[in-house]
CSV table of C-alpha atoms and ligand atoms in Angstrom, one decimal:
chain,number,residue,atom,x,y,z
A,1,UNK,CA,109.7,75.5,66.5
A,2,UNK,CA,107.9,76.6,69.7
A,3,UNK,CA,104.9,79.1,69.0
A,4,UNK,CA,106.2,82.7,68.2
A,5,UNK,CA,104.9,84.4,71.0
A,6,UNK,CA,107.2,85.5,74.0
A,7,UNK,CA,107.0,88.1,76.6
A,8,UNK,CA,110.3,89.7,77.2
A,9,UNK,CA,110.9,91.5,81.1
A,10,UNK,CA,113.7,94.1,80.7
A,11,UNK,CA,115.6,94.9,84.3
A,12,UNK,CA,117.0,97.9,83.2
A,13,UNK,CA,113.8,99.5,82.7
A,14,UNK,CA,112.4,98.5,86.2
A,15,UNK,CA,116.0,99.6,87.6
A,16,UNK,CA,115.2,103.0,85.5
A,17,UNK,CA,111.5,103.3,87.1
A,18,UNK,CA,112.7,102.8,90.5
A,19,UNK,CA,115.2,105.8,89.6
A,20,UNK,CA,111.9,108.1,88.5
A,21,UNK,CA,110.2,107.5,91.8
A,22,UNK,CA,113.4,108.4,94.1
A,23,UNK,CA,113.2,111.4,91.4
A,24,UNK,CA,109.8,112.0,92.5
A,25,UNK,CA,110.5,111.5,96.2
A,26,UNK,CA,114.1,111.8,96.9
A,27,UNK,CA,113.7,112.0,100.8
A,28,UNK,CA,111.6,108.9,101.1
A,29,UNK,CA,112.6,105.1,101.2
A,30,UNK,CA,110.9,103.0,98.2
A,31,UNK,CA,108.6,99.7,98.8
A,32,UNK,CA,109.2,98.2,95.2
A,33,UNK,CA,105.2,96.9,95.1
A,34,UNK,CA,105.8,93.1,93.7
A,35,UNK,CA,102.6,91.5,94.8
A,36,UNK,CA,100.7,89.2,92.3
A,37,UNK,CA,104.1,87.4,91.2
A,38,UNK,CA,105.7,91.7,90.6
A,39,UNK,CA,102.4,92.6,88.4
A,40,UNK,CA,102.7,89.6,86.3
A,41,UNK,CA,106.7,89.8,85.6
A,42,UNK,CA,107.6,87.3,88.0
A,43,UNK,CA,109.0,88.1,91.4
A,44,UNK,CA,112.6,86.6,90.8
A,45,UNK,CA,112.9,88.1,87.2
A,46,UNK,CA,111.7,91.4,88.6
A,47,UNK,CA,114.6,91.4,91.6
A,48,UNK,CA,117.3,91.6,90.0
A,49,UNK,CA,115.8,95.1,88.4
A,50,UNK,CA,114.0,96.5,91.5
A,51,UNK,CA,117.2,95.3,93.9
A,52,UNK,CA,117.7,98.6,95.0
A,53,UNK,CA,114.3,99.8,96.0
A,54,UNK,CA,114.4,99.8,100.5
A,55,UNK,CA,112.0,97.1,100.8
A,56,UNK,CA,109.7,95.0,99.0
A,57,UNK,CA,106.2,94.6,99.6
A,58,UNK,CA,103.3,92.3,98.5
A,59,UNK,CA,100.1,90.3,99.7
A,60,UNK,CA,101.1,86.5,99.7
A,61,UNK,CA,103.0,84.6,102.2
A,62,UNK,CA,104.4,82.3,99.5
A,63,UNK,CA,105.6,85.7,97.8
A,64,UNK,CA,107.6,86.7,100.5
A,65,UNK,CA,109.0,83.1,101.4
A,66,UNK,CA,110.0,83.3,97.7
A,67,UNK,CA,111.6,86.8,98.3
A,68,UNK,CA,113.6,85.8,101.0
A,69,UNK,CA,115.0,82.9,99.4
A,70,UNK,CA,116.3,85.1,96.6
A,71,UNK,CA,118.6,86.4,99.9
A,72,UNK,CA,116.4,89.1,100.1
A,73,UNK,CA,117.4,90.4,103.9
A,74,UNK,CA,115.7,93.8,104.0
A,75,UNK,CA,112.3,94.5,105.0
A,76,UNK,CA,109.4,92.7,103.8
A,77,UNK,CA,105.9,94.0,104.0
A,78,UNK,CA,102.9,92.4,103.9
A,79,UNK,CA,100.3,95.0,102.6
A,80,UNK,CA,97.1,93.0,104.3
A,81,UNK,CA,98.8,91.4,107.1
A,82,UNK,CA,98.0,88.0,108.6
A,83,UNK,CA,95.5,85.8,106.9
A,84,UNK,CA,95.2,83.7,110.5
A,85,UNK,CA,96.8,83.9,113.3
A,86,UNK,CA,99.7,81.0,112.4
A,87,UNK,CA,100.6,83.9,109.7
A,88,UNK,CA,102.4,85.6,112.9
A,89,UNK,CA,104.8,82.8,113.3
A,90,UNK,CA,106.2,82.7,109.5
A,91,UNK,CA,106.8,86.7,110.5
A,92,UNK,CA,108.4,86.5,113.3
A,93,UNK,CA,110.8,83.0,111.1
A,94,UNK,CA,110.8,85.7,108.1
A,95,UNK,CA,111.1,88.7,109.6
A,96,UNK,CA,108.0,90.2,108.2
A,97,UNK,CA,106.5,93.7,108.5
A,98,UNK,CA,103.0,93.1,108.3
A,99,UNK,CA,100.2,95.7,108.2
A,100,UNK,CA,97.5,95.9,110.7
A,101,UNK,CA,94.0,96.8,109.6
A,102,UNK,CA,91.4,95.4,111.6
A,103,UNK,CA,90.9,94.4,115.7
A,104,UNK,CA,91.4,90.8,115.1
A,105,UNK,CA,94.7,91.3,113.9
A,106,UNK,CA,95.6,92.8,116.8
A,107,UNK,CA,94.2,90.0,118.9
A,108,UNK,CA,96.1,87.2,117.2
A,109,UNK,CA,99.1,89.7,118.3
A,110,UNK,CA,98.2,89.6,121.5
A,111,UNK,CA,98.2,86.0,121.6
A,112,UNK,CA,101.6,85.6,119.7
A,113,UNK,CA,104.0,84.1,120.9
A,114,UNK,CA,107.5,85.5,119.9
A,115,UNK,CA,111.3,86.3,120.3
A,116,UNK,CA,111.6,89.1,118.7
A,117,UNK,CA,108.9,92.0,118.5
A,118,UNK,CA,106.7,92.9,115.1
A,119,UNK,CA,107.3,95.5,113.1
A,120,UNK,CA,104.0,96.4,112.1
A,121,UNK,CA,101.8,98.9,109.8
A,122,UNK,CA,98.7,100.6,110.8
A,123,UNK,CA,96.3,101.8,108.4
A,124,UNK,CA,93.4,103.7,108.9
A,125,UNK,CA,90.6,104.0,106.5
A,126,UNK,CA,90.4,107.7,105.5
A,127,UNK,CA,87.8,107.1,102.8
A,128,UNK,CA,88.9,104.2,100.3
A,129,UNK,CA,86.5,101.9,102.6
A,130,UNK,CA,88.6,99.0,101.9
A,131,UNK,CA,90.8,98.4,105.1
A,132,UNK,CA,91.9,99.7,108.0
A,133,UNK,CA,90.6,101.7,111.1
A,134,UNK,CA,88.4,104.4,110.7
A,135,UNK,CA,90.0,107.7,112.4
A,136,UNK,CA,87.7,107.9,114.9
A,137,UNK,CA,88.9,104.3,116.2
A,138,UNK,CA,92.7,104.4,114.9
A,139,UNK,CA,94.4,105.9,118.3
A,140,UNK,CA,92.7,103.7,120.1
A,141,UNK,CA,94.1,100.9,118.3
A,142,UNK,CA,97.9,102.4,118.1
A,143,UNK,CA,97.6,102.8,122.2
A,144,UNK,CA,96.9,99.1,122.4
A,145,UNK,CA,99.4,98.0,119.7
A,146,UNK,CA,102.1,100.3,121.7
A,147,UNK,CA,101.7,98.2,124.7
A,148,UNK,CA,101.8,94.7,123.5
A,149,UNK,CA,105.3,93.4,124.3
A,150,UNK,CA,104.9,91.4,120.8
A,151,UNK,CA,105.2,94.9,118.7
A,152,UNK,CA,108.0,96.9,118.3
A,153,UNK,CA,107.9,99.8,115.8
A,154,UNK,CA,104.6,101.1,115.3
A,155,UNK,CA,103.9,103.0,112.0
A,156,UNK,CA,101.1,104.5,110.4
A,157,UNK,CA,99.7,103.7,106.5
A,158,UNK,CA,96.6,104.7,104.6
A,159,UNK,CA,95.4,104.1,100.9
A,160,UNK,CA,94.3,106.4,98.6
A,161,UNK,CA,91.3,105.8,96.0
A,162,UNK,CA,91.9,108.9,94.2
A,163,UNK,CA,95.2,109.9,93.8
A,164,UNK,CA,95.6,109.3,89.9
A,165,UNK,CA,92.1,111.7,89.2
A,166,UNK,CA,90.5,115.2,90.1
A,167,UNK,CA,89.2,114.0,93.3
A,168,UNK,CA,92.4,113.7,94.4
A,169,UNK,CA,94.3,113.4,98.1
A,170,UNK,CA,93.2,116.2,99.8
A,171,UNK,CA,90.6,115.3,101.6
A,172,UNK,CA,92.3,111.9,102.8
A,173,UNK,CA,95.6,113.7,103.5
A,174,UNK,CA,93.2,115.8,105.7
A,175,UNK,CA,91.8,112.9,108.0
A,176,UNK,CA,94.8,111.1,108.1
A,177,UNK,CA,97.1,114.2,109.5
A,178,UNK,CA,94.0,115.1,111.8
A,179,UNK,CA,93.7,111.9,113.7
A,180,UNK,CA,97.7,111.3,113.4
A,181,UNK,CA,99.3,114.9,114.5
A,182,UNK,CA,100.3,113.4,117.5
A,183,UNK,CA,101.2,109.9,116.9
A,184,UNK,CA,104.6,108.8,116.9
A,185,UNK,CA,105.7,106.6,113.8
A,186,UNK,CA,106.9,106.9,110.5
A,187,UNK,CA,104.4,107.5,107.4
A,188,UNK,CA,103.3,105.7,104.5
A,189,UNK,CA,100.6,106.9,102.0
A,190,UNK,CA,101.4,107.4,98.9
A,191,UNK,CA,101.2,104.9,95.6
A,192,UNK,CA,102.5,105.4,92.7
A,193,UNK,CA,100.2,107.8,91.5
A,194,UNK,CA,100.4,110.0,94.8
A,195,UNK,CA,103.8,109.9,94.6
A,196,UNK,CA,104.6,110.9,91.2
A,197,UNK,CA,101.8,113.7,91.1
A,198,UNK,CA,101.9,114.5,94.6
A,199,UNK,CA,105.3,113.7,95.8
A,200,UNK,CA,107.0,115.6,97.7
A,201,UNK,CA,103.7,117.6,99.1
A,202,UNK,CA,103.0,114.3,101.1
A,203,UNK,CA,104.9,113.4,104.1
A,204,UNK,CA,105.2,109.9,103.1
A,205,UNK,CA,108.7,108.3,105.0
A,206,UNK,CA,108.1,105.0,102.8
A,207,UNK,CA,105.8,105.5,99.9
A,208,UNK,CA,104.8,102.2,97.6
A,209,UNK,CA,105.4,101.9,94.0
A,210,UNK,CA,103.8,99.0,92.1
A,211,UNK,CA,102.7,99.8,88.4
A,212,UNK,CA,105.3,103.0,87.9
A,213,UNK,CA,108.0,100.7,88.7
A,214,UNK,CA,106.6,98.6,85.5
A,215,UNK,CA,106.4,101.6,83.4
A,216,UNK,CA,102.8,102.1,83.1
A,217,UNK,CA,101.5,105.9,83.6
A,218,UNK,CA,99.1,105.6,86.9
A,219,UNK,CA,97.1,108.3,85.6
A,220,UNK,CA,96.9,107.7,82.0
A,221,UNK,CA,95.1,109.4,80.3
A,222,UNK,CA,95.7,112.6,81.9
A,223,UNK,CA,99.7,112.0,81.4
A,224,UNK,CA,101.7,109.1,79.8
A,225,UNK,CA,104.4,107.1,80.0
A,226,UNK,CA,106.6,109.8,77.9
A,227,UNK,CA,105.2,112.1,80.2
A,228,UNK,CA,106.7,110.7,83.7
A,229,UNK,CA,109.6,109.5,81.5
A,230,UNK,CA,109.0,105.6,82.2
A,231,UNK,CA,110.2,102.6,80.4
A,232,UNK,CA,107.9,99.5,79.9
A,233,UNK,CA,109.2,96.4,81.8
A,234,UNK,CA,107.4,94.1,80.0
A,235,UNK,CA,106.6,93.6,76.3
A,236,UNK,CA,104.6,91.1,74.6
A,237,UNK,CA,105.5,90.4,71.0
A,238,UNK,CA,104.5,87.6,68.4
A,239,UNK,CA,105.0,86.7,64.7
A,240,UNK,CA,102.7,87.0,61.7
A,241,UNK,CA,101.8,83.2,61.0
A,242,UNK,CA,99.6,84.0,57.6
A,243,UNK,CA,98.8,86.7,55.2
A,244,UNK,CA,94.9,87.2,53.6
A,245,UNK,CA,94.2,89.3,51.0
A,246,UNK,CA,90.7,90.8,51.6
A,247,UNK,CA,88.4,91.9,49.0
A,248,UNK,CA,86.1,94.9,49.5
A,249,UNK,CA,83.1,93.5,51.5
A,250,UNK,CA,85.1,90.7,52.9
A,251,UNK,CA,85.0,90.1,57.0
A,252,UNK,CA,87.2,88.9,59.2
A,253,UNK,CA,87.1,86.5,62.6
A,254,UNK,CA,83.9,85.4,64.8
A,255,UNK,CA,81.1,87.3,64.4
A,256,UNK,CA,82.4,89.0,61.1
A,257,UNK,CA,83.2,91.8,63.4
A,258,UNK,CA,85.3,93.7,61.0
A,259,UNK,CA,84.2,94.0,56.8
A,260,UNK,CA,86.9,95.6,54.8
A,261,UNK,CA,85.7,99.0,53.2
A,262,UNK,CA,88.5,98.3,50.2
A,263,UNK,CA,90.5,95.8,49.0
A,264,UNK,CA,93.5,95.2,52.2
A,265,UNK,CA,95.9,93.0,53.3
A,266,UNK,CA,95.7,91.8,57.0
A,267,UNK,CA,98.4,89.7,58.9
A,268,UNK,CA,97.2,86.7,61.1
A,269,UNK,CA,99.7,87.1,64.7
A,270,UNK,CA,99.9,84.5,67.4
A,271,UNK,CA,98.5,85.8,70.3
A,272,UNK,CA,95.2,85.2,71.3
A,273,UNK,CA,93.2,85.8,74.5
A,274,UNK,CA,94.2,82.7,76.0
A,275,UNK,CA,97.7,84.6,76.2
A,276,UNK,CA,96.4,87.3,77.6
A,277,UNK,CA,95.8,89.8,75.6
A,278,UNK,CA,92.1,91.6,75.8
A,279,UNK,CA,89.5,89.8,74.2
A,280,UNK,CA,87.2,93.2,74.9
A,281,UNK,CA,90.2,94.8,72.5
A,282,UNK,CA,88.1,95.5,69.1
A,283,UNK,CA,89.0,96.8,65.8
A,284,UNK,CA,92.0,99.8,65.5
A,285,UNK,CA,93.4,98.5,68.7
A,286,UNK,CA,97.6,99.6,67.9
A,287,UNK,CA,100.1,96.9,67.5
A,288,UNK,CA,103.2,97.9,66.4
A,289,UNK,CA,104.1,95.4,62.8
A,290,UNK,CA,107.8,95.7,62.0
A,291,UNK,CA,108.3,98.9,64.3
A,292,UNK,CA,105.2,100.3,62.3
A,293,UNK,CA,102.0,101.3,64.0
A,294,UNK,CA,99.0,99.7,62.8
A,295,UNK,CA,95.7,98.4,64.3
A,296,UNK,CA,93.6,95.3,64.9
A,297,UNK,CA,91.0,94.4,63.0
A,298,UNK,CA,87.8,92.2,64.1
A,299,UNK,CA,88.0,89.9,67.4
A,300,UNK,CA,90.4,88.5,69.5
A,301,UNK,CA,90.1,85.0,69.3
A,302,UNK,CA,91.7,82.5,71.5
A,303,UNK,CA,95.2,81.9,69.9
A,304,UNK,CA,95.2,84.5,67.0
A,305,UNK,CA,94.3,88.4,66.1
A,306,UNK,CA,94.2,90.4,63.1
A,307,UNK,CA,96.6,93.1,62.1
A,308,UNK,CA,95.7,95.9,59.3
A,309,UNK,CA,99.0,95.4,56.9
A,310,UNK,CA,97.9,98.7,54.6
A,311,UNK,CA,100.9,100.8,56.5
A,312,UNK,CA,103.1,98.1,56.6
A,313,UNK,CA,103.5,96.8,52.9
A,314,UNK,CA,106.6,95.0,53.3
A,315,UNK,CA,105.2,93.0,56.0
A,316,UNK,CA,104.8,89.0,55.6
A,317,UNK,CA,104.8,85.7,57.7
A,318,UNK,CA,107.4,85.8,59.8
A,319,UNK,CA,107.0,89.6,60.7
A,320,UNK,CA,107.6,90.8,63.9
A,321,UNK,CA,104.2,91.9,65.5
A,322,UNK,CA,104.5,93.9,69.2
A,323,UNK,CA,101.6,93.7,71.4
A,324,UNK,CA,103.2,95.9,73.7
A,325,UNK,CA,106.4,97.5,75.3
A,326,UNK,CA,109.4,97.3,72.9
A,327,UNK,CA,109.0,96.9,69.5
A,328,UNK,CA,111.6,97.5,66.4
A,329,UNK,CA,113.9,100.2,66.0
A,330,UNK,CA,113.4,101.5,69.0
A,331,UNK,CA,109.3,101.6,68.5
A,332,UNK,CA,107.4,101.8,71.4
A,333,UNK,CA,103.9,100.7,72.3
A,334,UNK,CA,102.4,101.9,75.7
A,335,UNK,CA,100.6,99.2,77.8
A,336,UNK,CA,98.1,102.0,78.7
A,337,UNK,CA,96.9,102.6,75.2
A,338,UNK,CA,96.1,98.7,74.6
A,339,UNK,CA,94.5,98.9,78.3
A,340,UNK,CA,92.5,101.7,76.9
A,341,UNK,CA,91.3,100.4,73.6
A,342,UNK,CA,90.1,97.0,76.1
A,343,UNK,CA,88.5,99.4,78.3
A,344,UNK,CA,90.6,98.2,81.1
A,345,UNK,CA,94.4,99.4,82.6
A,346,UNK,CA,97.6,98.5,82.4
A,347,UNK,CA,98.1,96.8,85.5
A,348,UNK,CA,95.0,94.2,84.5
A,349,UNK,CA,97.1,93.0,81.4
A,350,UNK,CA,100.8,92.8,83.0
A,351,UNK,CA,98.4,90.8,85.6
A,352,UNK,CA,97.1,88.6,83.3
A,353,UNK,CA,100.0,87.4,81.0
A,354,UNK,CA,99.0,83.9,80.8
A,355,UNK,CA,101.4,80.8,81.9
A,356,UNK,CA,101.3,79.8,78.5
A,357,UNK,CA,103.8,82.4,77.2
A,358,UNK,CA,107.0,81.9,77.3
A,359,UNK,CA,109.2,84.5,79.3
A,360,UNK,CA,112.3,86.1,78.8
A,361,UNK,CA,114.7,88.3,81.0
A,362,UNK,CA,116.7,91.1,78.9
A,363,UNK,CA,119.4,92.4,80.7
B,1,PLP,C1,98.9,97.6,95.2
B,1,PLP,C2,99.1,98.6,96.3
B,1,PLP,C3,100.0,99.7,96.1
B,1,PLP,C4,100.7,100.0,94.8
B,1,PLP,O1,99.7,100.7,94.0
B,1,PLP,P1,100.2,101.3,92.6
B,1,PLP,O2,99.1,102.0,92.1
B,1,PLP,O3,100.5,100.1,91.7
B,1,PLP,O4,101.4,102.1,92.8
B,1,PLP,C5,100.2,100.5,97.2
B,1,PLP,N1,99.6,100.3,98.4
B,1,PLP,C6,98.8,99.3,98.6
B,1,PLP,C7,98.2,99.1,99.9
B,1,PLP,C8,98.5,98.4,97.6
B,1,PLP,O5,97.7,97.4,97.8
């Protein structure tokens, strides 16, 4: 029998996501963001859920080569453009839309040689200090991009670095409209946050969901996943494998982390760090045993954690443990709170599912 642990990807839910953010947004078209292999779920797995988003974008050549061989014919974006200038020519094979952030980019345009003329993706750095031209320098930079024969549709994209907090998108909403009034070209601004607590204040024409189309809140804490009514696309369950019965001053894992205040039972579950679950997670992290919420006790170790069984009498080996996403009777165990109790988010453990779980699609 292969280890117990298996993340499961459910398409319905990403298909139910997408649904929330043309919700959010009805008048604009949806990038479905699947860059670092769709968050973790793996790009062809995630298709078949996120199939009717207008366009898929991501980082990696490979990515996209991947996409279209999945018969993907819509657009294609490439969030940071060309790597090198031989980039340009697997666009103009591909058909990529490729963002344009810096004056090199532009260069290798200029020396491109090509058929059919780039679709391409300004962005201007309104204060995320990341990519892209900095207002002052951004028209000059659409003029010369207008006049290169190898560019065809010009539009215009920024990033923001606070749309999920109190700062918020004001003030880069504000230099973006100032040094755009005039341009011509469609818009692209908002994320996931932005878009679901924004939405349709922004003039976005295409705004870019990554981590709400895998059912993680963008702004957790300040709303949750029940909140923005999402379902999680992934969920990452295990079996117990053993059963201890602690006595009062007994401790548990490396570093005797954890030293039981009573006499408790705790459950051994498969899934360790090298799966990819947070080693940072410490004691009371919640795992769903059997439907029932419980918590961790002591440290992650590499192939194994500790469950508290004292809600869950009934539980034994064999008893189905849910890391997170979707567990028994209809049980559900947000990504965010897990990400929370590791002192990290949600999109750094979808991420960082290791190769060494086995995954499965539920339709
Ligand atoms: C990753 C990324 C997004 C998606 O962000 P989410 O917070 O996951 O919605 C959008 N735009 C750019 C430029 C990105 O790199």
């Amino acid at each position: 029998m292969p280890r117990p642990i298996e993340a499961v990807i459910h398409v319905d839910a990403l298909a139910h996501n997408l649904r929330r953010v043309r919700a959010a947004t009805p008048d604009a078209r949806v990038w479905a963001v699947v860059k670092a292999d769709a968050y973790g779920h793996g790009i062809e797995r995630a298709f078949a859920g996120l199939r009717g988003a207008d366009g898929f974008a991501l980082l990696d050549l490979t990515e996209a080569e991947r996409l279209r061989a999945l018969d993907w014919r819509g657009p294609v974006l490439l969030l940071e453009g060309a790597f090198e200038p031989r980039d340009l020519e697997l666009c103009s094979r591909l058909d990529l839309w490729h963002v344009v952030h810096c004056a090199q980019q532009i260069d290798w345009l200029a020396a491109h040689k090509t058929q059919s003329p780039h679709r391409v993706f300004l962005k201007m750095n309104s204060g995320m200090n990341r990519l892209g031209f900095r207002p002052e320098a951004f028209r000059s930079a659409w003029v010369r991009l207008n006049a290169l024969p190898q560019v065809g549709e010009v539009s215009l994209m920024t990033h923001f670095s606070d749309a999920d907090g109190a700062r918020g998108v004001d003030h880069q909403m504000a230099a973006f409209d100032a040094a755009t009034h005039d341009l011509t070209g469609e818009r692209s601004v908002s994320n996931s946050a932005a878009t679901l607590r924004h939405g349709a204040a922004l003039r976005s024409d295409w705004v870019r969901a990554g981590i709400v189309a895998y059912g993680s809140a963008p702004d957790f804490p300040d709303h949750d996943t029940a909140h923005w009514q999402l379902r999680p696309a992934m969920t990452l369950r295990t079996r117990l494998i053993a059963v201890q019965h602690l006595a009062k001053g007994d401790t548990v894992g490396y570093g005797s982390a954890f030293t039981a205040p009573a006499p408790m039972r705790i459950g051994i579950a498969a899934c360790g760090y090298a799966d990819g679950y947070p080693r940072h997670a410490g004691t009371g992290t919640p795992v769903l045993v059997e439907g029932t919420r419980t918590g961790t006790v002591g440290r992650v170790s590499m192939d194994m954690l500790a469950v508290d069984l004292t809600p869950v009498p009934q539980a034994d080996t064999g008893s189905e443990v849910t890391l997170w996403g979707e567990g028994a009777a209809g049980s559900r165990l947000p990504i965010d709170e897990v990400a929370r109790a590791a002192g990290t988010i949600g999109y750094e453990l979808m991420c960082a599912l290791a190769p060494r779980v086995h995954v499965r699609v539920a339709e």
